[in-house]
PDB file of C-alpha atoms in Angstrom:
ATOM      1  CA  UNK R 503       0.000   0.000   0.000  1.00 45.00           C
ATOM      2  CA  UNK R 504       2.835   2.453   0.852  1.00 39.00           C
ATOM      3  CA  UNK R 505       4.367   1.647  -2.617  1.00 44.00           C
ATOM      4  CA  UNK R 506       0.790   2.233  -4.413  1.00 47.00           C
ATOM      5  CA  UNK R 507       0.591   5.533  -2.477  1.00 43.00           C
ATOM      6  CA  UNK R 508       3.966   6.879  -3.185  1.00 44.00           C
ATOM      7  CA  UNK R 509       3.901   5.933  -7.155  1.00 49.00           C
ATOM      8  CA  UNK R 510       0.497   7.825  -7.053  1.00 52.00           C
ATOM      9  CA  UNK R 511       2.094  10.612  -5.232  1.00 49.00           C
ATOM     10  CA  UNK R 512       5.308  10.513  -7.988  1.00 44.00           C
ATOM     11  CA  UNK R 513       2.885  10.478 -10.842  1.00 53.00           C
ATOM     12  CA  UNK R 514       0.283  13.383  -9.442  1.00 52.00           C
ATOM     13  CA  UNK R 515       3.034  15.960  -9.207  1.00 50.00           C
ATOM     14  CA  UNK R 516       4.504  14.694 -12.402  1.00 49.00           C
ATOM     15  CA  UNK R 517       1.247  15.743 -13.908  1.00 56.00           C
ATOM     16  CA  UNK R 518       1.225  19.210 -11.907  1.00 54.00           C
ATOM     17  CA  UNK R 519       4.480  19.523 -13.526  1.00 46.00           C
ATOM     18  CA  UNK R 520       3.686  19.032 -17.129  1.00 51.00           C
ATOM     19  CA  UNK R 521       0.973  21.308 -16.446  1.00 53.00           C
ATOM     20  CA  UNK R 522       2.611  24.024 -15.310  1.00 50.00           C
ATOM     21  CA  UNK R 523       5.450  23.760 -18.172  1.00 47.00           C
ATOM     22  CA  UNK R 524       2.569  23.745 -20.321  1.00 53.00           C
ATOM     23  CA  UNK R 525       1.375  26.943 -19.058  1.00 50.00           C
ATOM     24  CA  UNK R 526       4.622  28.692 -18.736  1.00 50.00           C
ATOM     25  CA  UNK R 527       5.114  27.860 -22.719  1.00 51.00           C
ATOM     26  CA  UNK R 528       1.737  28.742 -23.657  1.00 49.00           C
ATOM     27  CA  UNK R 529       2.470  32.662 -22.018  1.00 44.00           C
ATOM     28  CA  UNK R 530       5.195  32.356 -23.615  1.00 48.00           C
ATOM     29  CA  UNK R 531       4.299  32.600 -26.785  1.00 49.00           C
ATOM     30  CA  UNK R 532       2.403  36.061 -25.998  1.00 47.00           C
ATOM     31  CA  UNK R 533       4.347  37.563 -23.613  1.00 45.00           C
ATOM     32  CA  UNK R 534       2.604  41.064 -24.578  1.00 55.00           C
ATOM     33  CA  UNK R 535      -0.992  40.147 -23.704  1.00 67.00           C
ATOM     34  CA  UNK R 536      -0.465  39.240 -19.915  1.00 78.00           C
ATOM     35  CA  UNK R 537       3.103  38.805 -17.778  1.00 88.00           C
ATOM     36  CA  UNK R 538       3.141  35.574 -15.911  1.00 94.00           C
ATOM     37  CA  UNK R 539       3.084  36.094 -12.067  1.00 95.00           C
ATOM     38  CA  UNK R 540       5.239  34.567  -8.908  1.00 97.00           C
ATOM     39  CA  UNK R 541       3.356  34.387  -5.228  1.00 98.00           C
ATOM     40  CA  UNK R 542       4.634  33.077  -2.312  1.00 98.00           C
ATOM     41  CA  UNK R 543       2.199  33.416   0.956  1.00 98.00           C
ATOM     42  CA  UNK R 544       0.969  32.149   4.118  1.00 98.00           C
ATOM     43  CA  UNK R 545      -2.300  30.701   5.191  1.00 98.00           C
ATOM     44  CA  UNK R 546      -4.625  29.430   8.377  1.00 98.00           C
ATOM     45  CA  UNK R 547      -7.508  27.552   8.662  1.00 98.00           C
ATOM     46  CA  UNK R 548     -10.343  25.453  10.380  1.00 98.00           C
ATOM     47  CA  UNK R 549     -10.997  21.998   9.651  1.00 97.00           C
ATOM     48  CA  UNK R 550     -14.684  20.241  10.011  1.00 98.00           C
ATOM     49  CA  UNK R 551     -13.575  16.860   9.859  1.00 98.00           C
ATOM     50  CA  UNK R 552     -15.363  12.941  10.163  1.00 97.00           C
ATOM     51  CA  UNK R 553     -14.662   9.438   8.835  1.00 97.00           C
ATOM     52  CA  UNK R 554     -16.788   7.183   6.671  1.00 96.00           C
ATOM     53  CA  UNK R 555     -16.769   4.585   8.513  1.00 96.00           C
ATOM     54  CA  UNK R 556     -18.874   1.208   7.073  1.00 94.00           C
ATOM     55  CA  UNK R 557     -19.582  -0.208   9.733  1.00 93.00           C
ATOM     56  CA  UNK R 558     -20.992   3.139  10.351  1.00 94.00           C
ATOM     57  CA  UNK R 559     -20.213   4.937  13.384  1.00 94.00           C
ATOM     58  CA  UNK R 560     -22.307   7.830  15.708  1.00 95.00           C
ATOM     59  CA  UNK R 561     -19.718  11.069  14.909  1.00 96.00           C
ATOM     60  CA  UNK R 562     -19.887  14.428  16.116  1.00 95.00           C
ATOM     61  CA  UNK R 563     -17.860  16.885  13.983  1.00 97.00           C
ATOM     62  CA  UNK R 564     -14.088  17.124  14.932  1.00 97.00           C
ATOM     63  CA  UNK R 565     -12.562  20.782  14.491  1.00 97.00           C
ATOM     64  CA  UNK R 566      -8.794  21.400  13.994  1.00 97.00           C
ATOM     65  CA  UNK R 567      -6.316  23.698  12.624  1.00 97.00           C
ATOM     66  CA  UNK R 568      -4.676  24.015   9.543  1.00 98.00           C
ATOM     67  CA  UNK R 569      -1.540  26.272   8.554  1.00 98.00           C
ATOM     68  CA  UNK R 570       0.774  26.329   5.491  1.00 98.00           C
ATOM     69  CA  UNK R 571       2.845  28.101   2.853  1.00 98.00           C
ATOM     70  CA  UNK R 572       1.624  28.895  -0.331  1.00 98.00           C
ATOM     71  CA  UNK R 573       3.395  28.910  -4.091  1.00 98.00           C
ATOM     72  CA  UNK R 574       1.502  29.976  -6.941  1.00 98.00           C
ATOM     73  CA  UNK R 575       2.483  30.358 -10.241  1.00 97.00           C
ATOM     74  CA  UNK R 576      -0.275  32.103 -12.725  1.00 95.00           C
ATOM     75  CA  UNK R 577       1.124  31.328 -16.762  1.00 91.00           C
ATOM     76  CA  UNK R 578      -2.284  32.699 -18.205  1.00 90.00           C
ATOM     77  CA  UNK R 579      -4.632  35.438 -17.098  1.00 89.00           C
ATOM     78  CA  UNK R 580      -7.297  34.029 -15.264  1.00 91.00           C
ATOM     79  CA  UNK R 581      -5.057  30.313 -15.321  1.00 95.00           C
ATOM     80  CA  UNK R 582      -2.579  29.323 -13.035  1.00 96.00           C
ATOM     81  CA  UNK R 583      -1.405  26.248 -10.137  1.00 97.00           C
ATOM     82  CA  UNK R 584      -1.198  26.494  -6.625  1.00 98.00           C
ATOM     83  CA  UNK R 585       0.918  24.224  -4.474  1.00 98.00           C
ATOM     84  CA  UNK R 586       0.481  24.218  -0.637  1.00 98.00           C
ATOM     85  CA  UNK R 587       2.946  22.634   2.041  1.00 98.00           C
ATOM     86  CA  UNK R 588       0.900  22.541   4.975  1.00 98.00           C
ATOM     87  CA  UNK R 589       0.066  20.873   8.725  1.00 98.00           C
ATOM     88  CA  UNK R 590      -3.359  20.071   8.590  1.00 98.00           C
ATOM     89  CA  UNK R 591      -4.829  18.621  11.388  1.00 97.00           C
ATOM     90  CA  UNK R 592      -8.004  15.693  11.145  1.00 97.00           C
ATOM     91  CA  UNK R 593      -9.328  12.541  13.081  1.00 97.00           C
ATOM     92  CA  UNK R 594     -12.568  12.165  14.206  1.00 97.00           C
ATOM     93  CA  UNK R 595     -14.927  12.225  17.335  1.00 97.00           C
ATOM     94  CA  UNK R 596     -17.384   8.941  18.242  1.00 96.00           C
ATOM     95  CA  UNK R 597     -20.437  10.494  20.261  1.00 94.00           C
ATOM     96  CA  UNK R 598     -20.878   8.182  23.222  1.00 90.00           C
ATOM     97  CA  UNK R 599     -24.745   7.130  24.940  1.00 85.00           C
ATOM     98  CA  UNK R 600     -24.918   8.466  27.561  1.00 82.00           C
ATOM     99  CA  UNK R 601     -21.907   9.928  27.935  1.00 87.00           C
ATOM    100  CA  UNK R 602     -21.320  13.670  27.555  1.00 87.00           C
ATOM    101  CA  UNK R 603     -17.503  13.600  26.439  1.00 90.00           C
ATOM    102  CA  UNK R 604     -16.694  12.620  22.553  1.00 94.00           C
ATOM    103  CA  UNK R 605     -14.337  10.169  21.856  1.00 96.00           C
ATOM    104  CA  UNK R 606     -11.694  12.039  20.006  1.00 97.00           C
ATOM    105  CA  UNK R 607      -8.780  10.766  17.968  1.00 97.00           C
ATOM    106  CA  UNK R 608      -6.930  13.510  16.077  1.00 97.00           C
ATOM    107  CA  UNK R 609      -4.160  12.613  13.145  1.00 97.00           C
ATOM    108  CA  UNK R 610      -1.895  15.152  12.381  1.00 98.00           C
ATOM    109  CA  UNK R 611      -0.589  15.161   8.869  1.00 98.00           C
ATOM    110  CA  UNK R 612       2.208  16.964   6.567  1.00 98.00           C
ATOM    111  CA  UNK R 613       0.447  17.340   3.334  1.00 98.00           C
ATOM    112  CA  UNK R 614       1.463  18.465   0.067  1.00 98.00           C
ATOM    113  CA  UNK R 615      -1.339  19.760  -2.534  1.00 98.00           C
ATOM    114  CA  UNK R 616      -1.604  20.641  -5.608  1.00 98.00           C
ATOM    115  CA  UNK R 617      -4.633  22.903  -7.230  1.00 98.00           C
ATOM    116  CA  UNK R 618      -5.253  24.429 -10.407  1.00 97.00           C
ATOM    117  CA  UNK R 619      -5.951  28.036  -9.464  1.00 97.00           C
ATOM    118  CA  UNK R 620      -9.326  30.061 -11.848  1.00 96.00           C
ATOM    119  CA  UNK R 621      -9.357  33.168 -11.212  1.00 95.00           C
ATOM    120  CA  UNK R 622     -12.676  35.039 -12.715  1.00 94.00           C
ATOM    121  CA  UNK R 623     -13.219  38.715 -13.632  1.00 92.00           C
ATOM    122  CA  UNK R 624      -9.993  41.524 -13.498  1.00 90.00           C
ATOM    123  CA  UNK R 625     -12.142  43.724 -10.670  1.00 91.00           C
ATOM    124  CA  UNK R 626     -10.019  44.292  -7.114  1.00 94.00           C
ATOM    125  CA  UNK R 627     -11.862  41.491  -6.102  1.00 97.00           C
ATOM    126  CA  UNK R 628     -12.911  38.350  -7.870  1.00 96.00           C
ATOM    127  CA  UNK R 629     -14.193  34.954  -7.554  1.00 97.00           C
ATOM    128  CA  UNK R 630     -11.646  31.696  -7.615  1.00 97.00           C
ATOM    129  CA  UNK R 631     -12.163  27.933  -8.078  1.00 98.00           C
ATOM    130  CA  UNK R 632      -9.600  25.402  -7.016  1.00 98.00           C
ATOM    131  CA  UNK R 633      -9.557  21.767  -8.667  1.00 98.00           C
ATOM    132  CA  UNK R 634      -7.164  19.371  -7.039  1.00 97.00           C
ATOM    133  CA  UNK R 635      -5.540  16.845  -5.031  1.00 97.00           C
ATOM    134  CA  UNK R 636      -3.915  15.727  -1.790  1.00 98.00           C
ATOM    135  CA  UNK R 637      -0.941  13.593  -0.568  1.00 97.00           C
ATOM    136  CA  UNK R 638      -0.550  13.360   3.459  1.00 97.00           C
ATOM    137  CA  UNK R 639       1.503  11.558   5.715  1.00 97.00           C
ATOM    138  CA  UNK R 640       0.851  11.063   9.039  1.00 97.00           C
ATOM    139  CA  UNK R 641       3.202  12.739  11.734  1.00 97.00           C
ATOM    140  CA  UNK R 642       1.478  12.160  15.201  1.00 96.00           C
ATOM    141  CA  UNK R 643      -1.976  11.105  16.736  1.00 96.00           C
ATOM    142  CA  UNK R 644      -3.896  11.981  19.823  1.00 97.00           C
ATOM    143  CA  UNK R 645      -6.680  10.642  21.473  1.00 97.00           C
ATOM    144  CA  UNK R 646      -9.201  10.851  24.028  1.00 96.00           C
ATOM    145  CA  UNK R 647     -10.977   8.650  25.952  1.00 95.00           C
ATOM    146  CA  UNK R 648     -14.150   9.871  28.471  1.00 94.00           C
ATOM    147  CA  UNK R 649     -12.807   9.057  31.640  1.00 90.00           C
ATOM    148  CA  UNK R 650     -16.722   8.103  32.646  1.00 86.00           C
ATOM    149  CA  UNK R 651     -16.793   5.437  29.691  1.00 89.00           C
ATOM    150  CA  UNK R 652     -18.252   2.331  30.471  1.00 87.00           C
ATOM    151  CA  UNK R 653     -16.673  -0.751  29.574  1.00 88.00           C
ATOM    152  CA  UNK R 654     -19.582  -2.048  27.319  1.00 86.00           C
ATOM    153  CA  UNK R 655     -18.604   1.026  25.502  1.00 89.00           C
ATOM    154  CA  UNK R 656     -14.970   0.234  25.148  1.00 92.00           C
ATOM    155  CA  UNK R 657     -13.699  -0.435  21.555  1.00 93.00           C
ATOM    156  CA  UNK R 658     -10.969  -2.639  20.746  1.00 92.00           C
ATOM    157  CA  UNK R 659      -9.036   0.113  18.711  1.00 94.00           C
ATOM    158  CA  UNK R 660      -9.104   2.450  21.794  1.00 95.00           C
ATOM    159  CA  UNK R 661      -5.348   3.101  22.750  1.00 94.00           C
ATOM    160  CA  UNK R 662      -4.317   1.680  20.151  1.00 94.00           C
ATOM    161  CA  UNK R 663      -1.665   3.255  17.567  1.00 93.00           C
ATOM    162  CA  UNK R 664      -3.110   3.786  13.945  1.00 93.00           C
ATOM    163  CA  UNK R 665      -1.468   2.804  11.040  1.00 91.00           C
ATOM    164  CA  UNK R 666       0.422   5.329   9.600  1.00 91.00           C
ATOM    165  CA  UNK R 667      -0.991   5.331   6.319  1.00 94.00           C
ATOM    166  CA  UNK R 668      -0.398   8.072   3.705  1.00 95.00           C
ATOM    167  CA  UNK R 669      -3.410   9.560   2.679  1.00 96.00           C
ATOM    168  CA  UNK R 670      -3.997  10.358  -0.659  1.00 96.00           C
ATOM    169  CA  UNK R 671      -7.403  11.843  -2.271  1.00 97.00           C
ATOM    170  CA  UNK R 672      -9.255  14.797  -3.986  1.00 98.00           C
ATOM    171  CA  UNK R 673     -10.151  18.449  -3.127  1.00 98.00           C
ATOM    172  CA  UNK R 674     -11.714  21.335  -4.479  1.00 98.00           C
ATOM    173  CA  UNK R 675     -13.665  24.349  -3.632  1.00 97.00           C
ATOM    174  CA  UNK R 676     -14.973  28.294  -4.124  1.00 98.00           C
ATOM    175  CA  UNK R 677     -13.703  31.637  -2.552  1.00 98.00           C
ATOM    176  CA  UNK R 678     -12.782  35.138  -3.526  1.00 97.00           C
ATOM    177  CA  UNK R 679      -9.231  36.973  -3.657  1.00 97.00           C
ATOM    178  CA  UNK R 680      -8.844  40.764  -2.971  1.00 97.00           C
ATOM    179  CA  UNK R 681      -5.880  42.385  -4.914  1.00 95.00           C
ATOM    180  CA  UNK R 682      -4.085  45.241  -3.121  1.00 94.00           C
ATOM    181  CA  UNK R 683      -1.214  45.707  -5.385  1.00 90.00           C
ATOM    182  CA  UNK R 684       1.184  43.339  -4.908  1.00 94.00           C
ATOM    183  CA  UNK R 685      -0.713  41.762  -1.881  1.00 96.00           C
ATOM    184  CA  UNK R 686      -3.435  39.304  -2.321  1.00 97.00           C
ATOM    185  CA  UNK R 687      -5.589  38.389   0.118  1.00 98.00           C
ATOM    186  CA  UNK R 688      -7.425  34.809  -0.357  1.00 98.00           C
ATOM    187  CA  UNK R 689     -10.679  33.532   1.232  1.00 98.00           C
ATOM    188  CA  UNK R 690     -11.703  30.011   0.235  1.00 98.00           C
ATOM    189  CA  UNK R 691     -13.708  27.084   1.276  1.00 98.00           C
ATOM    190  CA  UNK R 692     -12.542  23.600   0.251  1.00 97.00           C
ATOM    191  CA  UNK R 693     -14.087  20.079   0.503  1.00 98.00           C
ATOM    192  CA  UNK R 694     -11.422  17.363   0.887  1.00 97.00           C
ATOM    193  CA  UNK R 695     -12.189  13.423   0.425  1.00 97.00           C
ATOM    194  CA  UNK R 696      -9.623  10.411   0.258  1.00 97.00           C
ATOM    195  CA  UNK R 697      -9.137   7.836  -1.718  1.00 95.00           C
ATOM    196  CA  UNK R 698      -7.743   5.643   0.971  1.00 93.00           C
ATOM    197  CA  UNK R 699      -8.937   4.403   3.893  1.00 95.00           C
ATOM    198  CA  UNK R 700      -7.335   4.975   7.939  1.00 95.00           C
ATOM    199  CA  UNK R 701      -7.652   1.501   8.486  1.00 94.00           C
ATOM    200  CA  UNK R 702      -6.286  -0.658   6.044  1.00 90.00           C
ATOM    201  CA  UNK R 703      -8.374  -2.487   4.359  1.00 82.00           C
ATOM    202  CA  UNK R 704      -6.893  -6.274   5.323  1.00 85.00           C
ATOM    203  CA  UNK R 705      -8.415  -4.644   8.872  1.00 85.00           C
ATOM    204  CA  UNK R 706     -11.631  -6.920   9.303  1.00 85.00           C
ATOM    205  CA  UNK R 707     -13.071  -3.798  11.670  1.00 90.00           C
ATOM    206  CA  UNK R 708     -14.237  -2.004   9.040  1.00 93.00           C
ATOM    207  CA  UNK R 709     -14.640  -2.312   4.838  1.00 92.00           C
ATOM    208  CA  UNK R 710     -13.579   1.477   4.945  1.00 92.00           C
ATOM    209  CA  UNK R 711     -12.485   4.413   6.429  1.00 96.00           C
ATOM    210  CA  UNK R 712     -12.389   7.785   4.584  1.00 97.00           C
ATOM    211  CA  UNK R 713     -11.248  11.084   5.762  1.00 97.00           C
ATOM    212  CA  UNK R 714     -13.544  13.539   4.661  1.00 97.00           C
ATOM    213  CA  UNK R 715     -14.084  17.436   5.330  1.00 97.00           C
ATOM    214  CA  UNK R 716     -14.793  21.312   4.844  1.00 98.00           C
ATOM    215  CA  UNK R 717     -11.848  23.341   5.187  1.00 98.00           C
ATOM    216  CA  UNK R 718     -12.990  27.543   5.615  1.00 98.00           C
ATOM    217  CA  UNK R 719      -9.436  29.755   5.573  1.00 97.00           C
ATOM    218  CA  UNK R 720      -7.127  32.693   4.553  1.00 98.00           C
ATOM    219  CA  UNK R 721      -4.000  33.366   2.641  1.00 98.00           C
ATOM    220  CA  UNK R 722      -1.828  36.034   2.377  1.00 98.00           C
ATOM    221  CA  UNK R 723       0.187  36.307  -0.866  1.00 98.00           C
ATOM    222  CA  UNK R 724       2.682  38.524  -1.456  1.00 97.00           C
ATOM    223  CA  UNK R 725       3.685  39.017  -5.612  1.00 96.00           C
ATOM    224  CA  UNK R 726       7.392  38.278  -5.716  1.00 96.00           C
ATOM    225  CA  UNK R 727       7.657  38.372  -9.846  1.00 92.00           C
ATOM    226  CA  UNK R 728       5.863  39.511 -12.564  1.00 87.00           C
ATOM    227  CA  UNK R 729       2.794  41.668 -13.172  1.00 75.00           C
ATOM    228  CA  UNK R 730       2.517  44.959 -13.337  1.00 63.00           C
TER     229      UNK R 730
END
C-alpha cells in the first residue's frame, strides 16, 4: 500500500508539472498580452472533519487547525497552479450514549497539494475555483478517551496506535481573492475526500475508512515576480 501511495504521489506531481510547463510555454508565446506572475504566501484555517466509517459509526464533527505556505504560479490570465505545504490537522470524534464527552482521535498530517488556481473577472476582487488533489503523511496522533466510559462502551481500537498510512485523495472548492497591489488576500472554502482508507483495508473492523471534510481559511500572498 505504501508503494501504491507513493507511485500515485510521484505520478500526481509529475502531472502538476507538465501542467505548469505547459502553461509557462503557452504565455510564452504572448508575452505582450499578460506577464506571468510569482506568489509566495501564508495561510490558516479550520478543519470540520469525520470518517466514513462502514460499519458506520455515531460522529460528532471534529474541528482542527490548519496552517501552510503557499506557491503559486499564474502562466495565463485568469489560469494558473497552486501548491500548498501545509500541517493540517483531522481525526474524528465517536459520540458516546450516555456519555457527555466525545471520543476524540486527532491525526496530524504533513500534506502536500496541488490545485489548479481560476481566477474570474480583473475587478479588485474576484471569484476563484480550485480543482485538485492531496498527498498526506501522518506525523502524530492523539486521542481521548471519556474518563466516565463504560466498559460495554470500550472499543478494541481504543489506545491503540493507527497505522500510519499516507493519505492520498481529492479536493476542491470556491472563494474570492482581494488584490491590493502586490498583496493578495485569499478567502476560500474547500471540501477534501480520500481515496484511501485509515484503516487498512486487510483490517476486518471495518470495509472502509475515509477522511472527509470542509476546510474555511485565509491566505496572504505577497507578488514576488511579474505583473505589473
Amino acid at each position: 500500500m505504501l508503494i501504491k501511495a507513493c507511485w500515485q504521489g510521484v505520478t500526481t506531481i509529475s502531472l502538476w508539472v507538465f501542467l505548469l510547463l505547459s502553461i509557462t510555454l503557452v504565455a510564452q508565446e504572448d508575452s505582450t498580452a499578460f506577464r506571468p506572475q510569482t506568489y509566495l504566501g501564508v495561510q490558516y484555517g479550520m478543519n470540520w472533519n469525520t470518517v466514513m466509517f462502514s460499519p458506520q459509526i455515531d460522529q460528532a464533527t471534529l474541528v482542527a487547525n490548519r496552517v501552510g505556505a503557499v506557491f503559486r504560479y499564474v502562466g495565463q490570465a485568469h489560469l494558473g497552479i497552486q501548491l500548498e505545504v501545509a500541517y493540517d490537522q483531522r481525526g474524528w470524534a465517536e459520540t458516546l450514549e450516555g456519555i457527555a464527552a466525545d471520543y476524540t482521535r486527532e491525526i496530524d498530517y504533513l500534506e502536500f497539494a496541488a490545485f489548479s488556481h481560476i481566477s474570474i473577472g480583473n475587478g479588485t476582487v474576484r471569484p476563484l475555483v480550485l480543482l485538485g488533489s492531496y498527498l498526506s503523511y501522518p506525523v502524530g496522533q492523539t486521542e481521548t478517551i471519556p474518563t466516565s466510559l463504560d466498559a460495554s462502551l470500550y472499543q478494541d481500537y481504543y489506545q491503540e496506535l493507527l497505522p500510519e498510512r499516507i493519505q492520498y485523495g481529492l479536493a476542491g472548492g470556491l472563494g474570492l481573492e482581494v488584490f491590493l497591489d502586490r498583496l493578495t488576500l485569499q478567502l476560500d472554502g474547500r471540501y477534501r475526500s480520500s481515496l484511501g482508507g485509515i484503516f487498512s483495508s486487510s483490517d476486518n473492523r471495518f470495509i472502509f475508512s475515509n477522511s472527509q471534510g470542509f476546510t474555511a481559511q485565509a491566505s496572504v500572498l505577497f507578488r514576488v515576480f511579474g505583473g505589473k
